[in-house]
């Protein structure tokens, strides 16, 4: 079933999947002791070392039991009457970020956050070896509070197509480069450091700030200061610095915004022939606040009722 259907008017690809509801009747499938209820692990950190798929792990990565991608075969582009569709080729892995069912980023040791980012890097390095794949994302939606589902999970999503959003960012990057001969992301960092009003956290290797034209209330970007197209090339010292930025901004969201659900997406260069040295990887964060206006859904036009300068000030003080 997992397939990509093309919306005929705007020519947008939509992933259609219809998985069964996840059974949590026998408890959380991601908690220690339930390793047999997930597909075999693709990565785990165990200190002290132990056999695969046993307990005693600090971070564990498994394939999604109900993938919205197919790993086997090709894309099989085809038509259904006037409509276009193809197999949704790709991979979907779940990073179980902690053995603790309820622990979230504000409570976690920095060391544990570093372990999670290292798991992203390790899986990224491995998945990029498959020539069918063009783009890898890390996505994450923390849970608000205790739940029958593990609180701290992230998703590594590998796709055989480059999604429109990345395509648009790359076009913007190349257009700016042609006009000014500079990286637009590097210029944004320089401008934000000069203005200061939208900066939330400023460390040696990363800048965390509210973007100038934030689409969503309290939207926040975390960006490496050096020109780095490819997340996979992140170094261990940069991982420590990123862990500090993420823990700090999630703690600030929790304090200033009453512990919201936060959507997290990591944007990095596409792979293979689409690899872009000009791109500059970054993380975009969006607290999911109540009463988000639905205007954008109907018009494609965003309205934001909190000025980014006010959002940044509130988060700096939190
Ligand atoms: Zn759990
Ligand atoms: Zn740059
Ligand atoms: Zn982006």
mmCIF file of C-alpha atoms and ligand atoms in Angstrom:
data_model
loop_
_atom_site.group_PDB
_atom_site.id
_atom_site.type_symbol
_atom_site.label_atom_id
_atom_site.label_comp_id
_atom_site.label_asym_id
_atom_site.label_seq_id
_atom_site.Cartn_x
_atom_site.Cartn_y
_atom_site.Cartn_z
ATOM 1 C CA UNK A 1 0.000 0.000 0.000
ATOM 2 C CA UNK A 2 2.588 2.706 0.847
ATOM 3 C CA UNK A 3 2.429 4.856 -2.276
ATOM 4 C CA UNK A 4 2.965 8.388 -3.512
ATOM 5 C CA UNK A 5 0.007 9.917 -5.314
ATOM 6 C CA UNK A 6 0.297 13.122 -7.299
ATOM 7 C CA UNK A 7 -2.319 15.743 -6.557
ATOM 8 C CA UNK A 8 -3.378 16.541 -10.116
ATOM 9 C CA UNK A 9 -3.866 20.334 -9.947
ATOM 10 C CA UNK A 10 -0.810 21.493 -7.942
ATOM 11 C CA UNK A 11 1.266 18.443 -8.892
ATOM 12 C CA UNK A 12 2.258 17.843 -5.261
ATOM 13 C CA UNK A 13 3.220 14.321 -4.184
ATOM 14 C CA UNK A 14 1.277 12.998 -1.185
ATOM 15 C CA UNK A 15 2.320 9.845 0.725
ATOM 16 C CA UNK A 16 -0.674 7.592 1.289
ATOM 17 C CA UNK A 17 -0.376 4.876 3.906
ATOM 18 C CA UNK A 18 -2.977 3.009 5.889
ATOM 19 C CA UNK A 19 -1.272 1.243 8.810
ATOM 20 C CA UNK A 20 -3.152 -0.616 11.544
ATOM 21 C CA UNK A 21 -3.498 1.156 14.893
ATOM 22 C CA UNK A 22 -0.480 0.548 17.144
ATOM 23 C CA UNK A 23 -1.298 -1.938 19.878
ATOM 24 C CA UNK A 24 -0.254 -0.694 23.294
ATOM 25 C CA UNK A 25 -2.487 -3.147 25.160
ATOM 26 C CA UNK A 26 0.532 -5.158 26.314
ATOM 27 C CA UNK A 27 2.393 -2.003 27.363
ATOM 28 C CA UNK A 28 4.830 0.193 25.499
ATOM 29 C CA UNK A 29 6.678 -1.709 22.722
ATOM 30 C CA UNK A 30 9.685 0.638 23.070
ATOM 31 C CA UNK A 31 10.383 0.104 26.783
ATOM 32 C CA UNK A 32 13.275 -2.154 27.937
ATOM 33 C CA UNK A 33 12.202 -5.789 28.179
ATOM 34 C CA UNK A 34 9.965 -5.498 25.100
ATOM 35 C CA UNK A 35 12.772 -5.623 22.503
ATOM 36 C CA UNK A 36 11.197 -8.656 20.810
ATOM 37 C CA UNK A 37 8.076 -6.630 19.974
ATOM 38 C CA UNK A 38 9.943 -4.306 17.594
ATOM 39 C CA UNK A 39 11.684 -5.244 14.324
ATOM 40 C CA UNK A 40 15.399 -6.077 14.890
ATOM 41 C CA UNK A 41 17.543 -3.083 15.798
ATOM 42 C CA UNK A 42 19.673 -1.317 13.180
ATOM 43 C CA UNK A 43 21.786 0.444 15.831
ATOM 44 C CA UNK A 44 22.103 0.423 19.596
ATOM 45 C CA UNK A 45 24.353 1.977 22.196
ATOM 46 C CA UNK A 46 24.974 -0.477 25.055
ATOM 47 C CA UNK A 47 27.403 0.369 27.843
ATOM 48 C CA UNK A 48 28.513 -2.136 29.015
ATOM 49 C CA UNK A 49 28.226 -4.013 25.691
ATOM 50 C CA UNK A 50 25.581 -6.726 25.316
ATOM 51 C CA UNK A 51 24.019 -8.848 22.558
ATOM 52 C CA UNK A 52 21.742 -7.175 19.947
ATOM 53 C CA UNK A 53 18.057 -6.866 20.826
ATOM 54 C CA UNK A 54 18.696 -7.443 24.534
ATOM 55 C CA UNK A 55 18.029 -4.959 27.344
ATOM 56 C CA UNK A 56 20.785 -2.716 28.730
ATOM 57 C CA UNK A 57 20.768 -0.139 25.896
ATOM 58 C CA UNK A 58 20.948 3.639 26.244
ATOM 59 C CA UNK A 59 19.767 4.427 22.676
ATOM 60 C CA UNK A 60 18.162 1.952 20.273
ATOM 61 C CA UNK A 61 17.138 2.327 16.600
ATOM 62 C CA UNK A 62 14.613 -0.004 14.935
ATOM 63 C CA UNK A 63 12.699 -0.064 11.650
ATOM 64 C CA UNK A 64 9.107 1.067 11.883
ATOM 65 C CA UNK A 65 6.886 -1.998 12.210
ATOM 66 C CA UNK A 66 4.263 -0.291 10.031
ATOM 67 C CA UNK A 67 6.357 1.626 7.488
ATOM 68 C CA UNK A 68 4.844 4.205 5.202
ATOM 69 C CA UNK A 69 7.693 3.383 2.824
ATOM 70 C CA UNK A 70 8.676 0.294 0.896
ATOM 71 C CA UNK A 71 12.290 -0.747 1.169
ATOM 72 C CA UNK A 72 12.197 -3.339 -1.616
ATOM 73 C CA UNK A 73 12.261 -2.842 -5.372
ATOM 74 C CA UNK A 74 11.984 0.295 -7.454
ATOM 75 C CA UNK A 75 9.612 3.204 -7.759
ATOM 76 C CA UNK A 76 7.360 1.715 -10.475
ATOM 77 C CA UNK A 77 5.966 5.024 -11.741
ATOM 78 C CA UNK A 78 2.558 4.417 -13.279
ATOM 79 C CA UNK A 79 -0.807 5.964 -14.102
ATOM 80 C CA UNK A 80 -4.283 5.323 -12.759
ATOM 81 C CA UNK A 81 -6.569 6.936 -15.327
ATOM 82 C CA UNK A 82 -5.628 10.638 -15.329
ATOM 83 C CA UNK A 83 -3.683 10.307 -12.046
ATOM 84 C CA UNK A 84 0.021 9.564 -11.436
ATOM 85 C CA UNK A 85 1.330 7.367 -8.658
ATOM 86 C CA UNK A 86 4.467 5.469 -7.683
ATOM 87 C CA UNK A 87 5.741 3.254 -4.907
ATOM 88 C CA UNK A 88 6.773 5.227 -1.847
ATOM 89 C CA UNK A 89 10.294 3.875 -1.821
ATOM 90 C CA UNK A 90 12.304 4.679 1.285
ATOM 91 C CA UNK A 91 13.058 3.712 4.864
ATOM 92 C CA UNK A 92 11.601 4.752 8.188
ATOM 93 C CA UNK A 93 13.511 4.056 11.391
ATOM 94 C CA UNK A 94 12.525 4.955 14.932
ATOM 95 C CA UNK A 95 15.161 6.212 17.373
ATOM 96 C CA UNK A 96 14.216 5.187 20.913
ATOM 97 C CA UNK A 97 16.060 8.029 22.606
ATOM 98 C CA UNK A 98 16.083 6.734 26.161
ATOM 99 C CA UNK A 99 15.081 3.568 28.026
ATOM 100 C CA UNK A 100 12.997 5.829 30.307
ATOM 101 C CA UNK A 101 9.351 5.838 29.153
ATOM 102 C CA UNK A 102 8.683 9.411 30.294
ATOM 103 C CA UNK A 103 11.984 11.300 30.178
ATOM 104 C CA UNK A 104 12.072 14.250 27.734
ATOM 105 C CA UNK A 105 14.872 16.541 26.525
ATOM 106 C CA UNK A 106 14.672 19.141 29.325
ATOM 107 C CA UNK A 107 15.247 16.368 31.911
ATOM 108 C CA UNK A 108 17.919 14.486 29.991
ATOM 109 C CA UNK A 109 21.641 14.595 30.738
ATOM 110 C CA UNK A 110 23.572 16.408 27.989
ATOM 111 C CA UNK A 111 25.517 13.175 27.516
ATOM 112 C CA UNK A 112 22.298 11.366 26.559
ATOM 113 C CA UNK A 113 21.382 14.034 24.010
ATOM 114 C CA UNK A 114 24.860 13.636 22.519
ATOM 115 C CA UNK A 115 24.251 9.881 22.272
ATOM 116 C CA UNK A 116 21.005 10.535 20.380
ATOM 117 C CA UNK A 117 22.661 12.900 17.881
ATOM 118 C CA UNK A 118 25.462 10.352 17.378
ATOM 119 C CA UNK A 119 22.800 7.739 16.581
ATOM 120 C CA UNK A 120 21.344 10.109 13.943
ATOM 121 C CA UNK A 121 24.809 10.572 12.433
ATOM 122 C CA UNK A 122 25.586 6.856 12.409
ATOM 123 C CA UNK A 123 22.290 5.890 10.729
ATOM 124 C CA UNK A 124 22.618 8.779 8.285
ATOM 125 C CA UNK A 125 26.085 7.555 7.227
ATOM 126 C CA UNK A 126 24.778 4.043 6.683
ATOM 127 C CA UNK A 127 21.538 4.902 4.871
ATOM 128 C CA UNK A 128 23.207 7.313 2.464
ATOM 129 C CA UNK A 129 25.137 4.393 0.960
ATOM 130 C CA UNK A 130 21.989 3.176 -0.841
ATOM 131 C CA UNK A 131 22.052 4.797 -4.312
ATOM 132 C CA UNK A 132 18.231 4.763 -4.557
ATOM 133 C CA UNK A 133 17.888 7.314 -1.744
ATOM 134 C CA UNK A 134 17.996 11.062 -2.354
ATOM 135 C CA UNK A 135 17.065 12.678 0.965
ATOM 136 C CA UNK A 136 17.239 11.869 4.674
ATOM 137 C CA UNK A 137 15.294 13.703 7.377
ATOM 138 C CA UNK A 138 15.253 13.526 11.141
ATOM 139 C CA UNK A 139 11.788 14.409 12.442
ATOM 140 C CA UNK A 140 10.533 14.482 16.000
ATOM 141 C CA UNK A 141 7.376 15.332 17.945
ATOM 142 C CA UNK A 142 7.803 15.126 21.698
ATOM 143 C CA UNK A 143 4.744 14.151 23.706
ATOM 144 C CA UNK A 144 3.148 16.485 26.162
ATOM 145 C CA UNK A 145 3.043 14.200 29.209
ATOM 146 C CA UNK A 146 2.860 10.588 30.354
ATOM 147 C CA UNK A 147 1.239 8.498 27.686
ATOM 148 C CA UNK A 148 0.909 4.822 26.879
ATOM 149 C CA UNK A 149 3.431 5.543 24.121
ATOM 150 C CA UNK A 150 7.148 6.257 24.706
ATOM 151 C CA UNK A 151 7.658 10.036 25.164
ATOM 152 C CA UNK A 152 11.040 10.513 23.493
ATOM 153 C CA UNK A 153 11.195 9.032 20.000
ATOM 154 C CA UNK A 154 12.545 10.473 16.790
ATOM 155 C CA UNK A 155 12.156 9.328 13.216
ATOM 156 C CA UNK A 156 14.795 8.924 10.532
ATOM 157 C CA UNK A 157 13.004 9.144 7.213
ATOM 158 C CA UNK A 158 14.844 8.288 3.998
ATOM 159 C CA UNK A 159 13.187 9.115 0.684
ATOM 160 C CA UNK A 160 13.789 8.366 -2.984
ATOM 161 C CA UNK A 161 12.424 11.776 -4.006
ATOM 162 C CA UNK A 162 13.509 15.267 -2.930
ATOM 163 C CA UNK A 163 10.505 16.885 -1.243
ATOM 164 C CA UNK A 164 9.314 20.253 -2.503
ATOM 165 C CA UNK A 165 10.398 22.126 0.634
ATOM 166 C CA UNK A 166 14.064 21.141 0.220
ATOM 167 C CA UNK A 167 13.848 21.870 -3.495
ATOM 168 C CA UNK A 168 12.542 25.371 -2.746
ATOM 169 C CA UNK A 169 15.248 26.037 -0.135
ATOM 170 C CA UNK A 170 17.942 24.917 -2.577
ATOM 171 C CA UNK A 171 16.533 27.114 -5.338
ATOM 172 C CA UNK A 172 16.560 30.079 -2.925
ATOM 173 C CA UNK A 173 20.143 29.267 -1.906
ATOM 174 C CA UNK A 174 21.371 29.023 -5.509
ATOM 175 C CA UNK A 175 19.536 32.177 -6.558
ATOM 176 C CA UNK A 176 21.137 34.182 -3.709
ATOM 177 C CA UNK A 177 24.538 32.699 -4.530
ATOM 178 C CA UNK A 178 24.211 33.781 -8.169
ATOM 179 C CA UNK A 179 23.239 37.323 -7.208
ATOM 180 C CA UNK A 180 25.616 37.905 -4.273
ATOM 181 C CA UNK A 181 28.219 35.156 -4.449
ATOM 182 C CA UNK A 182 27.601 34.296 -0.779
ATOM 183 C CA UNK A 183 25.745 31.621 1.223
ATOM 184 C CA UNK A 184 22.345 32.942 2.303
ATOM 185 C CA UNK A 185 22.406 30.917 5.541
ATOM 186 C CA UNK A 186 25.873 32.233 6.481
ATOM 187 C CA UNK A 187 24.601 35.759 5.752
ATOM 188 C CA UNK A 188 21.517 35.211 7.941
ATOM 189 C CA UNK A 189 23.779 34.158 10.831
ATOM 190 C CA UNK A 190 25.930 37.246 10.363
ATOM 191 C CA UNK A 191 22.870 39.524 10.207
ATOM 192 C CA UNK A 192 21.199 37.952 13.272
ATOM 193 C CA UNK A 193 24.390 38.234 15.326
ATOM 194 C CA UNK A 194 24.610 41.900 14.387
ATOM 195 C CA UNK A 195 20.918 42.655 15.151
ATOM 196 C CA UNK A 196 20.792 40.496 18.340
ATOM 197 C CA UNK A 197 17.022 41.079 18.786
ATOM 198 C CA UNK A 198 16.025 37.623 17.517
ATOM 199 C CA UNK A 199 18.952 35.647 18.989
ATOM 200 C CA UNK A 200 18.007 33.195 21.755
ATOM 201 C CA UNK A 201 21.195 31.130 22.290
ATOM 202 C CA UNK A 202 24.640 31.920 20.879
ATOM 203 C CA UNK A 203 27.405 29.335 21.374
ATOM 204 C CA UNK A 204 30.723 28.593 19.695
ATOM 205 C CA UNK A 205 29.344 26.492 16.824
ATOM 206 C CA UNK A 206 25.571 27.182 16.733
ATOM 207 C CA UNK A 207 23.105 30.050 16.685
ATOM 208 C CA UNK A 208 19.540 29.479 17.941
ATOM 209 C CA UNK A 209 17.205 32.275 16.870
ATOM 210 C CA UNK A 210 13.697 33.305 15.843
ATOM 211 C CA UNK A 211 13.725 33.760 12.041
ATOM 212 C CA UNK A 212 12.971 37.283 10.772
ATOM 213 C CA UNK A 213 9.743 36.249 9.025
ATOM 214 C CA UNK A 214 8.691 33.412 11.362
ATOM 215 C CA UNK A 215 5.645 31.649 9.953
ATOM 216 C CA UNK A 216 4.570 30.207 13.293
ATOM 217 C CA UNK A 217 4.473 31.635 16.797
ATOM 218 C CA UNK A 218 7.803 30.973 18.543
ATOM 219 C CA UNK A 219 9.247 29.282 15.465
ATOM 220 C CA UNK A 220 12.963 28.746 16.128
ATOM 221 C CA UNK A 221 15.908 27.697 13.960
ATOM 222 C CA UNK A 222 19.146 26.113 15.152
ATOM 223 C CA UNK A 223 21.954 26.647 12.653
ATOM 224 C CA UNK A 224 25.657 25.731 12.554
ATOM 225 C CA UNK A 225 27.742 28.909 12.294
ATOM 226 C CA UNK A 226 30.287 27.376 9.945
ATOM 227 C CA UNK A 227 29.273 26.615 6.363
ATOM 228 C CA UNK A 228 28.312 22.927 6.619
ATOM 229 C CA UNK A 229 26.130 21.485 3.821
ATOM 230 C CA UNK A 230 25.972 17.991 5.215
ATOM 231 C CA UNK A 231 24.764 16.980 8.693
ATOM 232 C CA UNK A 232 26.746 13.713 8.422
ATOM 233 C CA UNK A 233 29.985 15.694 8.730
ATOM 234 C CA UNK A 234 29.137 17.012 12.210
ATOM 235 C CA UNK A 235 32.108 16.542 14.595
ATOM 236 C CA UNK A 236 31.977 15.313 18.196
ATOM 237 C CA UNK A 237 32.644 18.802 19.668
ATOM 238 C CA UNK A 238 29.867 20.207 17.443
ATOM 239 C CA UNK A 239 27.564 17.434 18.675
ATOM 240 C CA UNK A 240 28.197 18.526 22.292
ATOM 241 C CA UNK A 241 27.428 22.129 21.369
ATOM 242 C CA UNK A 242 24.255 21.138 19.467
ATOM 243 C CA UNK A 243 23.105 18.997 22.427
ATOM 244 C CA UNK A 244 23.476 22.057 24.682
ATOM 245 C CA UNK A 245 21.463 24.256 22.279
ATOM 246 C CA UNK A 246 18.657 21.683 21.951
ATOM 247 C CA UNK A 247 18.354 20.928 25.656
ATOM 248 C CA UNK A 248 18.359 24.648 26.451
ATOM 249 C CA UNK A 249 15.760 25.673 23.857
ATOM 250 C CA UNK A 250 13.434 22.772 24.786
ATOM 251 C CA UNK A 251 13.739 23.802 28.456
ATOM 252 C CA UNK A 252 12.860 27.370 27.463
ATOM 253 C CA UNK A 253 9.846 26.196 25.421
ATOM 254 C CA UNK A 254 8.703 24.192 28.434
ATOM 255 C CA UNK A 255 8.989 27.177 30.797
ATOM 256 C CA UNK A 256 7.732 29.959 28.527
ATOM 257 C CA UNK A 257 4.995 28.071 26.673
ATOM 258 C CA UNK A 258 3.595 25.590 29.214
ATOM 259 C CA UNK A 259 5.330 22.467 27.906
ATOM 260 C CA UNK A 260 4.129 22.434 24.295
ATOM 261 C CA UNK A 261 4.475 19.644 21.764
ATOM 262 C CA UNK A 262 7.362 20.745 19.521
ATOM 263 C CA UNK A 263 7.806 19.658 15.910
ATOM 264 C CA UNK A 264 11.458 19.211 14.913
ATOM 265 C CA UNK A 265 12.826 18.766 11.401
ATOM 266 C CA UNK A 266 16.462 18.528 10.326
ATOM 267 C CA UNK A 267 17.130 19.841 6.805
ATOM 268 C CA UNK A 268 20.379 18.773 5.153
ATOM 269 C CA UNK A 269 21.717 18.490 1.610
ATOM 270 C CA UNK A 270 20.195 15.869 -0.702
ATOM 271 C CA UNK A 271 22.364 12.884 -1.622
ATOM 272 C CA UNK A 272 23.918 11.329 -4.717
ATOM 273 C CA UNK A 273 23.801 13.477 -7.859
ATOM 274 C CA UNK A 274 21.629 16.045 -6.053
ATOM 275 C CA UNK A 275 24.296 16.674 -3.346
ATOM 276 C CA UNK A 276 24.669 20.440 -2.852
ATOM 277 C CA UNK A 277 27.890 21.909 -1.458
ATOM 278 C CA UNK A 278 26.061 25.284 -1.489
ATOM 279 C CA UNK A 279 23.393 24.164 1.009
ATOM 280 C CA UNK A 280 23.725 24.757 4.774
ATOM 281 C CA UNK A 281 22.096 22.241 7.126
ATOM 282 C CA UNK A 282 19.869 23.411 9.989
ATOM 283 C CA UNK A 283 17.088 22.404 12.345
ATOM 284 C CA UNK A 284 13.640 24.039 12.323
ATOM 285 C CA UNK A 285 11.491 23.898 15.462
ATOM 286 C CA UNK A 286 7.809 24.710 15.726
ATOM 287 C CA UNK A 287 6.009 24.673 19.080
ATOM 288 C CA UNK A 288 2.484 23.380 18.405
ATOM 289 C CA UNK A 289 0.421 26.008 20.189
ATOM 290 C CA UNK A 290 -3.353 26.089 20.496
ATOM 291 C CA UNK A 291 -5.412 28.468 18.387
ATOM 292 C CA UNK A 292 -3.029 28.374 15.450
ATOM 293 C CA UNK A 293 -5.016 30.166 12.734
ATOM 294 C CA UNK A 294 -6.153 27.955 9.864
ATOM 295 C CA UNK A 295 -5.720 30.722 7.298
ATOM 296 C CA UNK A 296 -2.491 29.268 5.929
ATOM 297 C CA UNK A 297 -4.229 25.969 5.214
ATOM 298 C CA UNK A 298 -6.692 27.678 2.914
ATOM 299 C CA UNK A 299 -4.488 30.339 1.350
ATOM 300 C CA UNK A 300 -0.831 29.314 1.619
ATOM 301 C CA UNK A 301 -0.327 32.694 3.327
ATOM 302 C CA UNK A 302 0.999 32.696 6.901
ATOM 303 C CA UNK A 303 -0.157 34.996 9.696
ATOM 304 C CA UNK A 304 1.877 35.130 12.920
ATOM 305 C CA UNK A 305 0.455 36.929 15.965
ATOM 306 C CA UNK A 306 3.733 36.994 17.949
ATOM 307 C CA UNK A 307 6.538 39.143 16.526
ATOM 308 C CA UNK A 308 9.779 37.119 16.332
ATOM 309 C CA UNK A 309 11.552 39.809 18.412
ATOM 310 C CA UNK A 310 9.011 39.379 21.240
ATOM 311 C CA UNK A 311 9.203 35.569 20.975
ATOM 312 C CA UNK A 312 13.010 35.664 21.177
ATOM 313 C CA UNK A 313 12.917 38.008 24.192
ATOM 314 C CA UNK A 314 10.467 35.724 26.027
ATOM 315 C CA UNK A 315 12.602 32.646 25.293
ATOM 316 C CA UNK A 316 15.856 34.394 26.272
ATOM 317 C CA UNK A 317 14.355 35.240 29.655
ATOM 318 C CA UNK A 318 12.749 31.810 30.266
HETATM 319 ZN ZN1 LIG B 1 7.980 3.141 26.769
HETATM 320 ZN ZN1 LIG B 2 26.568 28.711 4.674
HETATM 321 ZN ZN1 LIG B 3 14.882 24.437 6.217
#
